[in-house]
Short mmCIF file of C-alpha atoms in Angstrom, two decimals:
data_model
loop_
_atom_site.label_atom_id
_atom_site.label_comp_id
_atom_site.label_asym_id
_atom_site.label_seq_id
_atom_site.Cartn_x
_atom_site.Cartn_y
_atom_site.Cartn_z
CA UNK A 1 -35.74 -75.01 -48.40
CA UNK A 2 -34.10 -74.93 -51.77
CA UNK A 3 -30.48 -73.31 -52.03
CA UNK A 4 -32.61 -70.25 -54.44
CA UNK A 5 -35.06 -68.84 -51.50
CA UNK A 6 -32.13 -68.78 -48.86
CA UNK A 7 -30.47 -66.17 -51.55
CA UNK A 8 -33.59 -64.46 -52.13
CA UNK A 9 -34.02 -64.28 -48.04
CA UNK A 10 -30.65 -63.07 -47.63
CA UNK A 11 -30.80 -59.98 -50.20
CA UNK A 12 -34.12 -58.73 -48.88
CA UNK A 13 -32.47 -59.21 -44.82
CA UNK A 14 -29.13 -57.04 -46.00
CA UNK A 15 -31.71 -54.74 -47.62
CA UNK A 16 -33.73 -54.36 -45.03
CA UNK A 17 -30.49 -53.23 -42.51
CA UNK A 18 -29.76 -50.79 -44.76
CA UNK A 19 -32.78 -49.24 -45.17
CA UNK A 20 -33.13 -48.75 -40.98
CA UNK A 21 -29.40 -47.80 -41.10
CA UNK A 22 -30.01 -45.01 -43.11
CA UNK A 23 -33.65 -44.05 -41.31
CA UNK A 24 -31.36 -43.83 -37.96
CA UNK A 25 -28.66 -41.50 -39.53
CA UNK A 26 -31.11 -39.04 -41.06
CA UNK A 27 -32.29 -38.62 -37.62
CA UNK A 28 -29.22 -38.55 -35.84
CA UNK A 29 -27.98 -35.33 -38.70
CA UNK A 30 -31.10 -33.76 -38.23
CA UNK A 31 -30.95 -33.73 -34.42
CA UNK A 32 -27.71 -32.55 -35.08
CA UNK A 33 -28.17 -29.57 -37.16
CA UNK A 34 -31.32 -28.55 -35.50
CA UNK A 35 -28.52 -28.46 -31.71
CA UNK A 36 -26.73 -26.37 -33.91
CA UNK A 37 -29.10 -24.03 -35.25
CA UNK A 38 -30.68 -23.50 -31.70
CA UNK A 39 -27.20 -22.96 -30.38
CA UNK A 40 -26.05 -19.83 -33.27
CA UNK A 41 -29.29 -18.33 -32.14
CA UNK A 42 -28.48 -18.46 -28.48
CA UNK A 43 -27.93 -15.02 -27.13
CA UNK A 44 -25.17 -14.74 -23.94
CA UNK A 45 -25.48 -12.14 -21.58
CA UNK A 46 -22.40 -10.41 -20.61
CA UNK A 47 -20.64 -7.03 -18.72
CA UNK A 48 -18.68 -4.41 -20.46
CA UNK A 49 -16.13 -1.92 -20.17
CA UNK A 50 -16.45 1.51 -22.25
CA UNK A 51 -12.78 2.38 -23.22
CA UNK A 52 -11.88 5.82 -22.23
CA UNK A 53 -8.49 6.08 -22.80
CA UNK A 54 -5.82 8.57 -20.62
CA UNK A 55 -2.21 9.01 -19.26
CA UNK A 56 -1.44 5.91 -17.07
CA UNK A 57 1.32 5.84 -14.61
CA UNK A 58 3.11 3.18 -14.92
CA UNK A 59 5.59 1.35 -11.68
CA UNK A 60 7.85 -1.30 -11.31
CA UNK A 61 6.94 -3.38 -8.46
CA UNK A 62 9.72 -5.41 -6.75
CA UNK A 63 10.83 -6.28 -3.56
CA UNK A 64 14.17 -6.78 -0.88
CA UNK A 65 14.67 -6.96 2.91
CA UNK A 66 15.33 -3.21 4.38
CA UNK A 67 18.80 -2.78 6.50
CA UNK A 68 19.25 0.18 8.48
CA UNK A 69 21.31 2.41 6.93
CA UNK A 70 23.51 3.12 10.43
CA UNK A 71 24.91 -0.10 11.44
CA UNK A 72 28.15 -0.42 13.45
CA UNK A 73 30.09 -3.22 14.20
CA UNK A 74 31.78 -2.90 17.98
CA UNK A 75 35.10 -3.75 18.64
CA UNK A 76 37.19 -2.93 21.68
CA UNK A 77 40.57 -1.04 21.15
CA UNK A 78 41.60 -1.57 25.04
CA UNK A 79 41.67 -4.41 27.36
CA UNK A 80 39.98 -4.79 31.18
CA UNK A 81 36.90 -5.99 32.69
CA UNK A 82 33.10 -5.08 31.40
CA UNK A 83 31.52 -2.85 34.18
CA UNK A 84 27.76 -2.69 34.27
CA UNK A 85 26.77 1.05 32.92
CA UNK A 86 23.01 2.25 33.46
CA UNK A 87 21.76 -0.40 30.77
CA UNK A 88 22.39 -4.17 30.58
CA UNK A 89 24.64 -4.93 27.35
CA UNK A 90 21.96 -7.13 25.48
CA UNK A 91 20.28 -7.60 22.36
CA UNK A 92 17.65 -5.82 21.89
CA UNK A 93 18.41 -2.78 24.54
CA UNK A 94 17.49 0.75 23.15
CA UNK A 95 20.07 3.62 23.63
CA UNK A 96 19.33 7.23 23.03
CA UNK A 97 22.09 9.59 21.86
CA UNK A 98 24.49 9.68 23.93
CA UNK A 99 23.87 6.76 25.88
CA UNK A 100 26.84 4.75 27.35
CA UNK A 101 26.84 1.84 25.67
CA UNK A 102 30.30 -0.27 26.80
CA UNK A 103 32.51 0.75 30.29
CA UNK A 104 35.65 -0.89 30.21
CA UNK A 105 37.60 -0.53 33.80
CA UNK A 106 39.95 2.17 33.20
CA UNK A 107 41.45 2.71 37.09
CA UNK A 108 44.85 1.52 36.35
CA UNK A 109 45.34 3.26 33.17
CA UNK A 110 43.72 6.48 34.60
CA UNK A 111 46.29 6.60 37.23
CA UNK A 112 49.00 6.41 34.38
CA UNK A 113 47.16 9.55 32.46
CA UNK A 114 47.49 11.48 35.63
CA UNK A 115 50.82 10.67 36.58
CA UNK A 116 51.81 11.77 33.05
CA UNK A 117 49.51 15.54 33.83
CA UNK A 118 51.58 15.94 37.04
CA UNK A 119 55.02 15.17 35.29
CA UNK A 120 53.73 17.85 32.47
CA UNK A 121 52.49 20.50 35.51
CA UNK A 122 56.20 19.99 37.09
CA UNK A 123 57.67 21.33 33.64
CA UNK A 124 55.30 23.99 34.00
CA UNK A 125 56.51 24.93 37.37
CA UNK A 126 60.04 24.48 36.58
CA UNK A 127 59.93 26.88 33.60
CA UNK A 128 57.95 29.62 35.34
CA UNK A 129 61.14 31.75 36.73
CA UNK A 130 62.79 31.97 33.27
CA UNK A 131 60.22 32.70 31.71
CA UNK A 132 59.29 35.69 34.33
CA UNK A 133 62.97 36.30 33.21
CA UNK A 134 63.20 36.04 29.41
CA UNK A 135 59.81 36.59 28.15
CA UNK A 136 57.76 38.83 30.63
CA UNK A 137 55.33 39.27 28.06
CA UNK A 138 54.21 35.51 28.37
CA UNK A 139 54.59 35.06 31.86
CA UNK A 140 51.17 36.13 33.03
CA UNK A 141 49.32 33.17 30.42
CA UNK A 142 52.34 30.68 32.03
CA UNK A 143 51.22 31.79 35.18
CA UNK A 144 47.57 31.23 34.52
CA UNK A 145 48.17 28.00 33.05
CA UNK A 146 49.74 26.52 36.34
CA UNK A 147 46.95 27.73 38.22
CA UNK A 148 44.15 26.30 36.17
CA UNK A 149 46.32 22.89 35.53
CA UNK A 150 43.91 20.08 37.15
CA UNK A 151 45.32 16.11 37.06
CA UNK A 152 41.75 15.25 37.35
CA UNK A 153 40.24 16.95 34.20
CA UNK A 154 41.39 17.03 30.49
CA UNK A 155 44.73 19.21 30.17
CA UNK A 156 44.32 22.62 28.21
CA UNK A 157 46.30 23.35 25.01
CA UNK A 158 49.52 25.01 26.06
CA UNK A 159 49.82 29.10 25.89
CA UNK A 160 50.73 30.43 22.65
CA UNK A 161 54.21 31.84 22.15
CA UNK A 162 55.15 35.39 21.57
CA UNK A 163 58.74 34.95 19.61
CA UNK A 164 60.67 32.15 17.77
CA UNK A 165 62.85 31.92 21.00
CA UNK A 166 60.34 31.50 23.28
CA UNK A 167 59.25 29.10 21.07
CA UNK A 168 62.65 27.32 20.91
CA UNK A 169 63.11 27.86 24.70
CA UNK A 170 59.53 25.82 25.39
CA UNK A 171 60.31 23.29 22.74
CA UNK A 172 63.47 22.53 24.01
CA UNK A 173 62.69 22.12 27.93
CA UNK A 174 60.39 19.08 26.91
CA UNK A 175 57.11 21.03 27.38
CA UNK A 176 55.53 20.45 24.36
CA UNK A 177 56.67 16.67 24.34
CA UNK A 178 55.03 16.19 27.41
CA UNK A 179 51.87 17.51 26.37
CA UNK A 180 51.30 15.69 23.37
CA UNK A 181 51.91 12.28 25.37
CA UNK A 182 49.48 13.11 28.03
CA UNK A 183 46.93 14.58 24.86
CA UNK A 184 47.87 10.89 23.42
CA UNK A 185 46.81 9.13 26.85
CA UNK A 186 43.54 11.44 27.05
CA UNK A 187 42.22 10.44 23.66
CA UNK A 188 42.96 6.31 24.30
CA UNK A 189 41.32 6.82 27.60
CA UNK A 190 38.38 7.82 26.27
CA UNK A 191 37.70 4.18 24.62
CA UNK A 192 37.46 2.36 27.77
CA UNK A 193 33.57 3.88 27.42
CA UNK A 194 31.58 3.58 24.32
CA UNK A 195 28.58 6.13 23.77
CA UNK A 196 26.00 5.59 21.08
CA UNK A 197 26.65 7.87 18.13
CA UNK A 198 22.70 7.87 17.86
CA UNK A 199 19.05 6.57 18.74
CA UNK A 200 19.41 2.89 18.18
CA UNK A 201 19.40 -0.63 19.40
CA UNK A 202 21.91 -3.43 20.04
CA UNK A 203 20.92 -5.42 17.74
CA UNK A 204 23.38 -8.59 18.98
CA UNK A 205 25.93 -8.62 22.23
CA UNK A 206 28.44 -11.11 22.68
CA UNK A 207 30.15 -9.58 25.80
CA UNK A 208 28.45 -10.55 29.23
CA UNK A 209 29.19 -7.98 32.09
CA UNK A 210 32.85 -8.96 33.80
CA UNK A 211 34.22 -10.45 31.03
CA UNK A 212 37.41 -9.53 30.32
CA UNK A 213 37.97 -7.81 27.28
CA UNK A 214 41.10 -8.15 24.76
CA UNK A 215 41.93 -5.71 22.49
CA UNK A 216 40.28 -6.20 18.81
CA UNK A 217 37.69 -7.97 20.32
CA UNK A 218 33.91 -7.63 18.65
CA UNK A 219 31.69 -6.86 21.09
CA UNK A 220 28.44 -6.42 19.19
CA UNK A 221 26.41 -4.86 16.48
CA UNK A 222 24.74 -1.34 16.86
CA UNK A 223 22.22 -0.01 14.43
CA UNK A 224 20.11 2.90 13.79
CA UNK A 225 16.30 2.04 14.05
CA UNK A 226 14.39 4.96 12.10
CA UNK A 227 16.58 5.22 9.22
CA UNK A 228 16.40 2.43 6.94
CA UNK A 229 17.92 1.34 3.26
CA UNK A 230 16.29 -0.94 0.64
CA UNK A 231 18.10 -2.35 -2.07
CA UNK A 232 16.39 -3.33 -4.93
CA UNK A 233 17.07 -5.02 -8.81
CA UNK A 234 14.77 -3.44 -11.76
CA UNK A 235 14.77 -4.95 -14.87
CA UNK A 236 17.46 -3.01 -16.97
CA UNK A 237 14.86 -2.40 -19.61
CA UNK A 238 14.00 0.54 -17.28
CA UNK A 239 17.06 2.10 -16.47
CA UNK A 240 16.56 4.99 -18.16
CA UNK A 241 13.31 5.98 -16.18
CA UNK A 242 15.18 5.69 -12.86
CA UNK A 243 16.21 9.12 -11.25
CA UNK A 244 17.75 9.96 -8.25
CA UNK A 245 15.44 11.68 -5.94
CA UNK A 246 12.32 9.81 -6.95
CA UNK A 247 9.49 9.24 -4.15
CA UNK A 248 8.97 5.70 -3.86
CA UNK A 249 6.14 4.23 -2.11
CA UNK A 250 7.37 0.86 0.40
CA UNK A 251 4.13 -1.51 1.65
CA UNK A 252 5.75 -3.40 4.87
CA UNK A 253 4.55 -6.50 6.08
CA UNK A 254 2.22 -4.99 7.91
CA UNK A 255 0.69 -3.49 5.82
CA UNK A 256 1.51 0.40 6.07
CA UNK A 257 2.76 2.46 3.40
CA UNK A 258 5.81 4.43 4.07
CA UNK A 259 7.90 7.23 1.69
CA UNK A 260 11.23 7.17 0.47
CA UNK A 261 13.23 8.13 -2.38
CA UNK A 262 16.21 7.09 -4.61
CA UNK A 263 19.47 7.80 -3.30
CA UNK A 264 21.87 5.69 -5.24
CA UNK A 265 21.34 4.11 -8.63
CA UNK A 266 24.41 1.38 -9.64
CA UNK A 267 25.33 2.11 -13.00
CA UNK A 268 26.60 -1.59 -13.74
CA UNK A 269 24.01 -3.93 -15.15
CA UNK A 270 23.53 -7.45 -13.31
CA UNK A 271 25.15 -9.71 -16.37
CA UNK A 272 22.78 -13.01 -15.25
CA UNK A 273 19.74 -11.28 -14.08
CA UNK A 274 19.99 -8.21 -16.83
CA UNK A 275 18.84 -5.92 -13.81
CA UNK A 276 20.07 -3.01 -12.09
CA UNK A 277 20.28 -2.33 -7.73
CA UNK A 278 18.76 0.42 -7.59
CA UNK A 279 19.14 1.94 -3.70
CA UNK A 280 15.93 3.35 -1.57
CA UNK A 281 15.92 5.39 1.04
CA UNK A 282 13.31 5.33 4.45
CA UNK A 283 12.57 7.16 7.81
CA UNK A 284 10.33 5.74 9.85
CA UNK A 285 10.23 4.57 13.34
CA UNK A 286 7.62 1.72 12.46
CA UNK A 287 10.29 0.25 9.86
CA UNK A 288 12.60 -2.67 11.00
CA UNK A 289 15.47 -4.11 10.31
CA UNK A 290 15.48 -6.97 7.94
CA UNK A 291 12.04 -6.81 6.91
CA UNK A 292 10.87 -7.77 3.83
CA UNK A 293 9.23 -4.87 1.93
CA UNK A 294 7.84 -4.39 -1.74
CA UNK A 295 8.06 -1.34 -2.70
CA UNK A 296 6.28 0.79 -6.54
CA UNK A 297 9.05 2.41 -8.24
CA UNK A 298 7.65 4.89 -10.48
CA UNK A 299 8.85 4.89 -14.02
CA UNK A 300 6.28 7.47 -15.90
CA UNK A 301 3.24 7.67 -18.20
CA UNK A 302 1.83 6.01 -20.96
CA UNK A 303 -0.60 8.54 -22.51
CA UNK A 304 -3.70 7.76 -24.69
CA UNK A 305 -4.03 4.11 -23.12
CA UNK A 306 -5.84 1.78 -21.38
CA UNK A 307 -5.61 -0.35 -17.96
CA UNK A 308 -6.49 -3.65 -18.63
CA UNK A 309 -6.66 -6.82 -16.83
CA UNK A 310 -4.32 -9.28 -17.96
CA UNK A 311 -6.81 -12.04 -17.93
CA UNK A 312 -8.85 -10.45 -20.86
CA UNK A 313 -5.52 -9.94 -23.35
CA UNK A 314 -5.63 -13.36 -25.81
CA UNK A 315 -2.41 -14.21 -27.18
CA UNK A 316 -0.56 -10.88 -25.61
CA UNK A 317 -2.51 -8.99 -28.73
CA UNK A 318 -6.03 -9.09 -28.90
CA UNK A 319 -8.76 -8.16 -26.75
CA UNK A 320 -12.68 -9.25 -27.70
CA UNK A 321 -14.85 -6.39 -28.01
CA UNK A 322 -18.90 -6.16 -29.15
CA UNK A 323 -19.77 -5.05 -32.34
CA UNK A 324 -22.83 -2.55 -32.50
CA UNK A 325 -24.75 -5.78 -34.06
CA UNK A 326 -23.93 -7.60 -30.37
CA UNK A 327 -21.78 -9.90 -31.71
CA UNK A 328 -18.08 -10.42 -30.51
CA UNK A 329 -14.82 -9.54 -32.37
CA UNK A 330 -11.40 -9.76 -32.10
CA UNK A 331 -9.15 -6.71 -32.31
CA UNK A 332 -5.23 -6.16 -31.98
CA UNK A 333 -3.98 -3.81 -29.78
CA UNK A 334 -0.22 -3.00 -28.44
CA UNK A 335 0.69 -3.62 -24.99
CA UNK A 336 3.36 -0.95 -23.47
CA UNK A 337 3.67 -2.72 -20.18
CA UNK A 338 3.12 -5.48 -17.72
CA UNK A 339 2.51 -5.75 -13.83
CA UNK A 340 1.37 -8.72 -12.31
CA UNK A 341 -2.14 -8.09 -12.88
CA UNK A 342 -2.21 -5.47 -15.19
CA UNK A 343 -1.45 -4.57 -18.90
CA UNK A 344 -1.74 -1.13 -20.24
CA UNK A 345 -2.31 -0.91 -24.15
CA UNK A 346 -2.59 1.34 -26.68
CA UNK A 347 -4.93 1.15 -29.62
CA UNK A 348 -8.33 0.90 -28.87
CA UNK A 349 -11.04 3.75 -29.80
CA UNK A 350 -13.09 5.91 -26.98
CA UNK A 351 -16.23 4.81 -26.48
CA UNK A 352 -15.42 1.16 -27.86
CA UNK A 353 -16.98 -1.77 -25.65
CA UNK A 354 -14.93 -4.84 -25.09
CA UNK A 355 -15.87 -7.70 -22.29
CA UNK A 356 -15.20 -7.18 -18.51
CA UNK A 357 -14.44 -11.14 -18.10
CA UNK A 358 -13.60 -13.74 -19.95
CA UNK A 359 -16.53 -16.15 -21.20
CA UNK A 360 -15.65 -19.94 -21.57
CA UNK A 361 -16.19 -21.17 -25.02
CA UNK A 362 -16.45 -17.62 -26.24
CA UNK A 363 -15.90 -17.06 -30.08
CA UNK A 364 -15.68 -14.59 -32.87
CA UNK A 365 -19.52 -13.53 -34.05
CA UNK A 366 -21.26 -15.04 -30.70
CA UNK A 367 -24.41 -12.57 -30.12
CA UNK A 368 -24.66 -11.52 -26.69
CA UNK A 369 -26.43 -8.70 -24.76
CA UNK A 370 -25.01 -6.66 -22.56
CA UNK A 371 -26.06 -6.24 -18.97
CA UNK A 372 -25.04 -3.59 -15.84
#
């Protein structure tokens, strides 16, 4: 074959290519813009809200451990041996008001508060003839006095004087000394036994029963179990909703709801978390201590606005609603605050239908229809 016909076969082979080049190409466009076409026409059905806009209360939801509010650290202020009282010193024992809660062994020291009563009864005695004498006025209450005077209970205050030397006279024969010492051993004696100040529970004990006890010693922790705090931090941005008094509403761990109310508000703002400790208030006998809690602090209205689910906000501005042609559109709207699921915004008409979920591939001017 000449050199001249391989050209000639060439040119009509490259032609040939490009003619079924461009046959497969016209198909693949056509294909193409006839996906497309059948796709614009496609009609998605969705669900709707209506928007009826009203007042919204609004909370700040956050969270702490509650403490009781009565907690007492125990110390001893005497030294002697641990009796056993009615209950076992233990964790976790309940008391009542009232209750004994810690017996130190007082016998030795007992006898010293009633040797000190007799010494002060003797000066009674001893002063009783002069003052029969000098002040028969005052004698019959002196009188009365030594008859009553008991070693074995709590001493009476002295009789009241009639006159500055009667006064001087009582002061002077060591009476009133006396009295005040054995008033001084009365009150110490009354810390060998510890009563609960109120309904409670020992929360720990690190005394056993016939230890000895020093003074200064800690003997264990004591707290109140129906009155409970909360502390709290609330973004500072709120401050100036908080309010003393305000109910707040606590959901425990176990899921109950429980009442309380402000009762301190820190007026110091947290300088690395921007937040304030805001201080709440519970009763309840299903409470405990320690437990962690969140609780709905209410910081007021939002009037003429929506609830919305934060899933269905785009960009933290828009919202897609449906025309009256059933396509989509996008509209701007102003949020006025966030909760963890919720946004309530302002600017959207009554009546006006945006989408209840969000649609995947969803776009400005998609037709849909809308179903219940």
């Amino acid at each position: 074959m000449c050199i001249r016909d391989r050209k000639i076969i060439s040119v009509f082979s490259g032609l040939s290519i490009l003619l079924i080049a461009y046959f497969i190409s016209s198909l693949i466009i056509n294909n193409e813009e006839e996906t497309l076409n059948n796709n614009t026409n496609i009609t998605h059905l969705v669900n709707a809200i209506k928007i009826k806009n009203q007042s919204n209360h609004i909370f700040a939801k956050v969270n702490g451990s509650l403490k009781s509010k009565n907690q007492i650290e125990l110390f001893s202020e005497v030294q002697g041996k641990l009796e056993r009282s009615t209950k076992e010193f233990k964790s976790g024992q309940n008391y009542s008001k009232g209750n004994v809660l810690i017996k130190i062994d007082s016998k030795e020291f007992l006898a010293s508060v009633k040797q000190n009563r007799s010494q002060l009864q003797n000066l009674v005695a001893s002063v009783l003839p002069d003052i029969k004498l000098d002040f028969p006025k005052s004698f019959p209450q002196w009188e009365n006095y030594f008859k009553e005077f008991n070693v074995n209970s709590n001493t009476k205050p002295l009789p009241n004087h009639n006159s500055e030397k009667e006064k001087f006279y009582i002061v002077g024969k060591g009476l009133q000394s006396q009295y005040f010492r054995v008033k001084n051993l009365e009150e110490r004696l009354k810390k060998y036994t510890l009563l609960s100040p109120f309904k409670g529970t020992l929360k720990e004990s690190y005394v056993s029963e016939g230890a000895l006890i020093s003074p200064g010693q800690k003997l264990g922790t004591f707290i109140n179990t129906d009155l409970f705090e909360l502390e709290v931090s609330v973004p500072s941005k709120y401050g100036n909703k908080l309010e003393i008094g305000k109910e707040v509403t606590l959901n425990s761990t176990y899921n109950t709801n429980h009442s309380g109310k402000i009762i301190r508000i820190n007026n110091s703002i947290d300088y690395n978390s921007q937040s304030i400790r805001v201080f709440i208030e519970f009763k309840s006998e299903e409470l405990k201590d320690g437990m962690y809690s969140e609780v709905e602090i209410p910081l007021g209205t939002i009037d003429d606005s929506f609830l919305l689910s934060r899933s269905l906000l785009i960009n933290d501005s828009f919202v897609y609603f449906i025309n009256t042609d059933m396509t989509i559109g996008l509209m701007n709207v102003e949020p006025k605050f966030y909760d963890d699921e919720y946004v309530v915004v302002t600017g959207l008409d009554d009546g006006l239908q945006i989408l209840k979920s969000y649609i995947p591939g969803i776009y400005d001017g998609m037709k849909v229809k809308i179903v219940d």
